[in-house]
JSON list of C-alpha atoms in Angstrom, two decimals:
[
{"chain": "A", "resi": 1, "resn": "UNK", "atom": "CA", "xyz": [8.79, 19.60, 3.66]},
{"chain": "A", "resi": 2, "resn": "UNK", "atom": "CA", "xyz": [10.24, 16.69, 1.81]},
{"chain": "A", "resi": 3, "resn": "UNK", "atom": "CA", "xyz": [10.46, 13.58, 3.43]},
{"chain": "A", "resi": 4, "resn": "UNK", "atom": "CA", "xyz": [13.46, 11.60, 4.60]},
{"chain": "A", "resi": 5, "resn": "UNK", "atom": "CA", "xyz": [14.43, 7.79, 3.99]},
{"chain": "A", "resi": 6, "resn": "UNK", "atom": "CA", "xyz": [13.64, 5.74, 6.50]},
{"chain": "A", "resi": 7, "resn": "UNK", "atom": "CA", "xyz": [10.49, 3.47, 7.51]},
{"chain": "A", "resi": 8, "resn": "UNK", "atom": "CA", "xyz": [8.02, 2.64, 10.49]},
{"chain": "A", "resi": 9, "resn": "UNK", "atom": "CA", "xyz": [6.45, -0.02, 10.45]},
{"chain": "A", "resi": 10, "resn": "UNK", "atom": "CA", "xyz": [4.12, -0.06, 13.44]},
{"chain": "A", "resi": 11, "resn": "UNK", "atom": "CA", "xyz": [2.04, -3.12, 15.80]},
{"chain": "A", "resi": 12, "resn": "UNK", "atom": "CA", "xyz": [-1.37, -1.76, 16.25]},
{"chain": "A", "resi": 13, "resn": "UNK", "atom": "CA", "xyz": [-2.53, -3.50, 19.42]},
{"chain": "A", "resi": 14, "resn": "UNK", "atom": "CA", "xyz": [-5.48, -2.34, 21.05]},
{"chain": "A", "resi": 15, "resn": "UNK", "atom": "CA", "xyz": [-4.00, -2.12, 24.21]},
{"chain": "A", "resi": 16, "resn": "UNK", "atom": "CA", "xyz": [-0.38, -0.42, 22.72]},
{"chain": "A", "resi": 17, "resn": "UNK", "atom": "CA", "xyz": [1.33, 0.49, 19.68]},
{"chain": "A", "resi": 18, "resn": "UNK", "atom": "CA", "xyz": [4.92, -0.31, 19.21]},
{"chain": "A", "resi": 19, "resn": "UNK", "atom": "CA", "xyz": [6.55, 1.33, 16.61]},
{"chain": "A", "resi": 20, "resn": "UNK", "atom": "CA", "xyz": [10.37, 0.48, 15.20]},
{"chain": "A", "resi": 21, "resn": "UNK", "atom": "CA", "xyz": [12.27, 2.94, 13.17]},
{"chain": "A", "resi": 22, "resn": "UNK", "atom": "CA", "xyz": [15.32, 1.77, 10.02]},
{"chain": "A", "resi": 23, "resn": "UNK", "atom": "CA", "xyz": [17.78, 3.08, 9.38]},
{"chain": "A", "resi": 24, "resn": "UNK", "atom": "CA", "xyz": [18.26, 5.56, 6.55]},
{"chain": "A", "resi": 25, "resn": "UNK", "atom": "CA", "xyz": [19.96, 2.90, 4.51]},
{"chain": "A", "resi": 26, "resn": "UNK", "atom": "CA", "xyz": [17.22, 1.25, 4.60]},
{"chain": "A", "resi": 27, "resn": "UNK", "atom": "CA", "xyz": [19.02, -2.33, 6.82]},
{"chain": "A", "resi": 28, "resn": "UNK", "atom": "CA", "xyz": [19.35, -2.25, 10.13]},
{"chain": "A", "resi": 29, "resn": "UNK", "atom": "CA", "xyz": [15.15, -2.47, 11.77]},
{"chain": "A", "resi": 30, "resn": "UNK", "atom": "CA", "xyz": [15.40, -1.09, 14.94]},
{"chain": "A", "resi": 31, "resn": "UNK", "atom": "CA", "xyz": [12.75, -1.32, 17.57]},
{"chain": "A", "resi": 32, "resn": "UNK", "atom": "CA", "xyz": [11.33, 2.44, 18.93]},
{"chain": "A", "resi": 33, "resn": "UNK", "atom": "CA", "xyz": [8.84, 3.37, 21.00]},
{"chain": "A", "resi": 34, "resn": "UNK", "atom": "CA", "xyz": [5.39, 1.76, 22.52]},
{"chain": "A", "resi": 35, "resn": "UNK", "atom": "CA", "xyz": [2.68, 4.48, 22.61]},
{"chain": "A", "resi": 36, "resn": "UNK", "atom": "CA", "xyz": [-0.56, 3.50, 25.62]},
{"chain": "A", "resi": 37, "resn": "UNK", "atom": "CA", "xyz": [-3.83, 3.38, 23.00]},
{"chain": "A", "resi": 38, "resn": "UNK", "atom": "CA", "xyz": [-5.67, 6.29, 23.88]},
{"chain": "A", "resi": 39, "resn": "UNK", "atom": "CA", "xyz": [-7.68, 6.47, 19.74]},
{"chain": "A", "resi": 40, "resn": "UNK", "atom": "CA", "xyz": [-6.68, 7.75, 16.49]},
{"chain": "A", "resi": 41, "resn": "UNK", "atom": "CA", "xyz": [-7.85, 11.26, 17.56]},
{"chain": "A", "resi": 42, "resn": "UNK", "atom": "CA", "xyz": [-5.10, 11.00, 20.07]},
{"chain": "A", "resi": 43, "resn": "UNK", "atom": "CA", "xyz": [-2.97, 8.37, 19.05]},
{"chain": "A", "resi": 44, "resn": "UNK", "atom": "CA", "xyz": [-2.30, 9.65, 14.78]},
{"chain": "A", "resi": 45, "resn": "UNK", "atom": "CA", "xyz": [-0.45, 13.08, 16.33]},
{"chain": "A", "resi": 46, "resn": "UNK", "atom": "CA", "xyz": [2.36, 11.51, 18.69]},
{"chain": "A", "resi": 47, "resn": "UNK", "atom": "CA", "xyz": [2.84, 9.07, 15.27]},
{"chain": "A", "resi": 48, "resn": "UNK", "atom": "CA", "xyz": [3.24, 11.66, 12.82]},
{"chain": "A", "resi": 49, "resn": "UNK", "atom": "CA", "xyz": [5.23, 13.64, 15.39]},
{"chain": "A", "resi": 50, "resn": "UNK", "atom": "CA", "xyz": [7.58, 10.75, 15.01]},
{"chain": "A", "resi": 51, "resn": "UNK", "atom": "CA", "xyz": [7.12, 10.59, 11.46]},
{"chain": "A", "resi": 52, "resn": "UNK", "atom": "CA", "xyz": [8.37, 14.08, 11.19]},
{"chain": "A", "resi": 53, "resn": "UNK", "atom": "CA", "xyz": [11.16, 14.08, 14.08]},
{"chain": "A", "resi": 54, "resn": "UNK", "atom": "CA", "xyz": [12.35, 10.26, 11.82]},
{"chain": "A", "resi": 55, "resn": "UNK", "atom": "CA", "xyz": [12.18, 11.52, 8.49]},
{"chain": "A", "resi": 56, "resn": "UNK", "atom": "CA", "xyz": [10.50, 9.26, 7.79]},
{"chain": "A", "resi": 57, "resn": "UNK", "atom": "CA", "xyz": [9.01, 9.00, 4.32]},
{"chain": "A", "resi": 58, "resn": "UNK", "atom": "CA", "xyz": [6.48, 4.93, 4.55]},
{"chain": "A", "resi": 59, "resn": "UNK", "atom": "CA", "xyz": [4.82, 3.47, 7.40]},
{"chain": "A", "resi": 60, "resn": "UNK", "atom": "CA", "xyz": [4.67, 0.05, 7.49]},
{"chain": "A", "resi": 61, "resn": "UNK", "atom": "CA", "xyz": [1.65, -1.85, 9.41]},
{"chain": "A", "resi": 62, "resn": "UNK", "atom": "CA", "xyz": [1.17, -5.05, 10.83]},
{"chain": "A", "resi": 63, "resn": "UNK", "atom": "CA", "xyz": [-2.23, -6.93, 10.12]},
{"chain": "A", "resi": 64, "resn": "UNK", "atom": "CA", "xyz": [-2.58, -10.03, 10.08]},
{"chain": "A", "resi": 65, "resn": "UNK", "atom": "CA", "xyz": [-3.83, -11.37, 6.60]},
{"chain": "A", "resi": 66, "resn": "UNK", "atom": "CA", "xyz": [-4.82, -14.62, 7.37]},
{"chain": "A", "resi": 67, "resn": "UNK", "atom": "CA", "xyz": [-7.77, -13.13, 8.11]},
{"chain": "A", "resi": 68, "resn": "UNK", "atom": "CA", "xyz": [-8.95, -10.35, 6.71]},
{"chain": "A", "resi": 69, "resn": "UNK", "atom": "CA", "xyz": [-11.76, -9.61, 8.35]},
{"chain": "A", "resi": 70, "resn": "UNK", "atom": "CA", "xyz": [-11.29, -9.23, 11.66]},
{"chain": "A", "resi": 71, "resn": "UNK", "atom": "CA", "xyz": [-11.38, -6.88, 14.42]},
{"chain": "A", "resi": 72, "resn": "UNK", "atom": "CA", "xyz": [-7.63, -5.78, 14.02]},
{"chain": "A", "resi": 73, "resn": "UNK", "atom": "CA", "xyz": [-7.24, -6.05, 10.27]},
{"chain": "A", "resi": 74, "resn": "UNK", "atom": "CA", "xyz": [-10.15, -3.67, 9.97]},
{"chain": "A", "resi": 75, "resn": "UNK", "atom": "CA", "xyz": [-9.06, -1.80, 12.84]},
{"chain": "A", "resi": 76, "resn": "UNK", "atom": "CA", "xyz": [-5.26, -1.17, 10.99]},
{"chain": "A", "resi": 77, "resn": "UNK", "atom": "CA", "xyz": [-6.86, -0.67, 7.69]},
{"chain": "A", "resi": 78, "resn": "UNK", "atom": "CA", "xyz": [-8.95, 2.05, 9.26]},
{"chain": "A", "resi": 79, "resn": "UNK", "atom": "CA", "xyz": [-5.75, 3.47, 11.05]},
{"chain": "A", "resi": 80, "resn": "UNK", "atom": "CA", "xyz": [-3.71, 3.16, 7.80]},
{"chain": "A", "resi": 81, "resn": "UNK", "atom": "CA", "xyz": [-7.21, 5.63, 6.51]},
{"chain": "A", "resi": 82, "resn": "UNK", "atom": "CA", "xyz": [-6.57, 7.79, 8.49]},
{"chain": "A", "resi": 83, "resn": "UNK", "atom": "CA", "xyz": [-3.23, 8.18, 9.43]},
{"chain": "A", "resi": 84, "resn": "UNK", "atom": "CA", "xyz": [-2.81, 9.39, 5.84]},
{"chain": "A", "resi": 85, "resn": "UNK", "atom": "CA", "xyz": [-5.62, 11.97, 5.38]},
{"chain": "A", "resi": 86, "resn": "UNK", "atom": "CA", "xyz": [-3.03, 13.73, 8.61]},
{"chain": "A", "resi": 87, "resn": "UNK", "atom": "CA", "xyz": [-0.10, 13.01, 6.84]},
{"chain": "A", "resi": 88, "resn": "UNK", "atom": "CA", "xyz": [0.34, 12.80, 3.68]},
{"chain": "A", "resi": 89, "resn": "UNK", "atom": "CA", "xyz": [2.67, 9.64, 3.61]},
{"chain": "A", "resi": 90, "resn": "UNK", "atom": "CA", "xyz": [2.58, 5.91, 1.89]},
{"chain": "A", "resi": 91, "resn": "UNK", "atom": "CA", "xyz": [1.69, 2.84, 3.51]},
{"chain": "A", "resi": 92, "resn": "UNK", "atom": "CA", "xyz": [1.65, -0.38, 3.63]},
{"chain": "A", "resi": 93, "resn": "UNK", "atom": "CA", "xyz": [0.42, -3.16, 4.44]},
{"chain": "A", "resi": 94, "resn": "UNK", "atom": "CA", "xyz": [2.40, -6.83, 5.79]},
{"chain": "A", "resi": 95, "resn": "UNK", "atom": "CA", "xyz": [1.65, -9.70, 7.73]},
{"chain": "A", "resi": 96, "resn": "UNK", "atom": "CA", "xyz": [2.41, -9.52, 11.45]},
{"chain": "A", "resi": 97, "resn": "UNK", "atom": "CA", "xyz": [1.59, -13.71, 11.93]},
{"chain": "A", "resi": 98, "resn": "UNK", "atom": "CA", "xyz": [3.75, -14.16, 14.83]},
{"chain": "A", "resi": 99, "resn": "UNK", "atom": "CA", "xyz": [5.44, -11.51, 14.99]},
{"chain": "A", "resi": 100, "resn": "UNK", "atom": "CA", "xyz": [4.55, -10.39, 19.74]},
{"chain": "A", "resi": 101, "resn": "UNK", "atom": "CA", "xyz": [4.56, -14.62, 20.02]},
{"chain": "A", "resi": 102, "resn": "UNK", "atom": "CA", "xyz": [8.68, -14.99, 19.02]},
{"chain": "A", "resi": 103, "resn": "UNK", "atom": "CA", "xyz": [8.65, -11.17, 20.82]},
{"chain": "A", "resi": 104, "resn": "UNK", "atom": "CA", "xyz": [7.56, -12.92, 23.73]},
{"chain": "A", "resi": 105, "resn": "UNK", "atom": "CA", "xyz": [9.57, -16.08, 23.08]},
{"chain": "A", "resi": 106, "resn": "UNK", "atom": "CA", "xyz": [12.77, -14.29, 23.16]},
{"chain": "A", "resi": 107, "resn": "UNK", "atom": "CA", "xyz": [11.94, -12.59, 26.74]},
{"chain": "A", "resi": 108, "resn": "UNK", "atom": "CA", "xyz": [11.19, -16.01, 27.84]},
{"chain": "A", "resi": 109, "resn": "UNK", "atom": "CA", "xyz": [14.26, -17.12, 26.85]},
{"chain": "A", "resi": 110, "resn": "UNK", "atom": "CA", "xyz": [16.31, -14.69, 27.88]},
{"chain": "A", "resi": 111, "resn": "UNK", "atom": "CA", "xyz": [14.53, -14.61, 31.67]},
{"chain": "A", "resi": 112, "resn": "UNK", "atom": "CA", "xyz": [13.09, -11.97, 31.68]},
{"chain": "A", "resi": 113, "resn": "UNK", "atom": "CA", "xyz": [9.12, -11.94, 32.66]},
{"chain": "A", "resi": 114, "resn": "UNK", "atom": "CA", "xyz": [5.80, -10.59, 31.34]},
{"chain": "A", "resi": 115, "resn": "UNK", "atom": "CA", "xyz": [4.85, -8.60, 33.02]},
{"chain": "A", "resi": 116, "resn": "UNK", "atom": "CA", "xyz": [8.35, -6.61, 32.96]},
{"chain": "A", "resi": 117, "resn": "UNK", "atom": "CA", "xyz": [8.03, -7.92, 29.07]},
{"chain": "A", "resi": 118, "resn": "UNK", "atom": "CA", "xyz": [4.98, -6.62, 28.40]},
{"chain": "A", "resi": 119, "resn": "UNK", "atom": "CA", "xyz": [6.24, -2.82, 27.14]},
{"chain": "A", "resi": 120, "resn": "UNK", "atom": "CA", "xyz": [8.66, -4.48, 25.16]},
{"chain": "A", "resi": 121, "resn": "UNK", "atom": "CA", "xyz": [7.13, -6.74, 23.24]},
{"chain": "A", "resi": 122, "resn": "UNK", "atom": "CA", "xyz": [5.28, -4.42, 21.60]},
{"chain": "A", "resi": 123, "resn": "UNK", "atom": "CA", "xyz": [8.65, -2.52, 20.14]},
{"chain": "A", "resi": 124, "resn": "UNK", "atom": "CA", "xyz": [9.80, -5.37, 19.66]},
{"chain": "A", "resi": 125, "resn": "UNK", "atom": "CA", "xyz": [7.17, -7.10, 17.16]},
{"chain": "A", "resi": 126, "resn": "UNK", "atom": "CA", "xyz": [7.24, -4.00, 15.03]},
{"chain": "A", "resi": 127, "resn": "UNK", "atom": "CA", "xyz": [10.79, -4.33, 14.50]},
{"chain": "A", "resi": 128, "resn": "UNK", "atom": "CA", "xyz": [10.04, -8.43, 13.05]},
{"chain": "A", "resi": 129, "resn": "UNK", "atom": "CA", "xyz": [7.95, -6.49, 11.64]},
{"chain": "A", "resi": 130, "resn": "UNK", "atom": "CA", "xyz": [9.43, -3.74, 9.96]},
{"chain": "A", "resi": 131, "resn": "UNK", "atom": "CA", "xyz": [13.11, -6.11, 9.65]},
{"chain": "A", "resi": 132, "resn": "UNK", "atom": "CA", "xyz": [10.23, -9.10, 6.55]},
{"chain": "A", "resi": 133, "resn": "UNK", "atom": "CA", "xyz": [9.60, -5.52, 4.99]},
{"chain": "A", "resi": 134, "resn": "UNK", "atom": "CA", "xyz": [12.84, -4.80, 4.40]},
{"chain": "A", "resi": 135, "resn": "UNK", "atom": "CA", "xyz": [14.11, -8.11, 3.35]},
{"chain": "A", "resi": 136, "resn": "UNK", "atom": "CA", "xyz": [10.23, -8.22, 0.76]},
{"chain": "A", "resi": 137, "resn": "UNK", "atom": "CA", "xyz": [11.96, -4.76, -0.10]},
{"chain": "A", "resi": 138, "resn": "UNK", "atom": "CA", "xyz": [16.05, -6.17, -1.34]},
{"chain": "A", "resi": 139, "resn": "UNK", "atom": "CA", "xyz": [14.18, -9.06, -1.97]},
{"chain": "A", "resi": 140, "resn": "UNK", "atom": "CA", "xyz": [12.98, -7.34, -4.96]},
{"chain": "A", "resi": 141, "resn": "UNK", "atom": "CA", "xyz": [16.07, -4.86, -5.40]},
{"chain": "A", "resi": 142, "resn": "UNK", "atom": "CA", "xyz": [13.91, -1.92, -4.61]}
]
């Protein structure tokens, strides 16, 4: 099966995974969904379903570049390796520093309580990761 033209961003957390997907023209990042973390063996097949449903050809995973030796950085690299093994797809990493904090601030400014916004924060953070990635691609002329 030929892969499509979209890019999907993954905001990998310890409790949830935020997903966002680009439009086919690779200009708009759209928040997609939030998955409850159940471990890589259960999470990866769910993500593969989204990859196939949205005709994704590249995955971008947010990683804290300020501390590449952190638990979350190592976890993201392990996740990427297992995803690549399960489904041969291009995987890139991008600095995700501040994306969750920026997302939380959006909801605070809108007056949405933290408890209600928690689920949305992760997919907004994924969209911010994807926006950064798409902007970098555009600057590089891809």
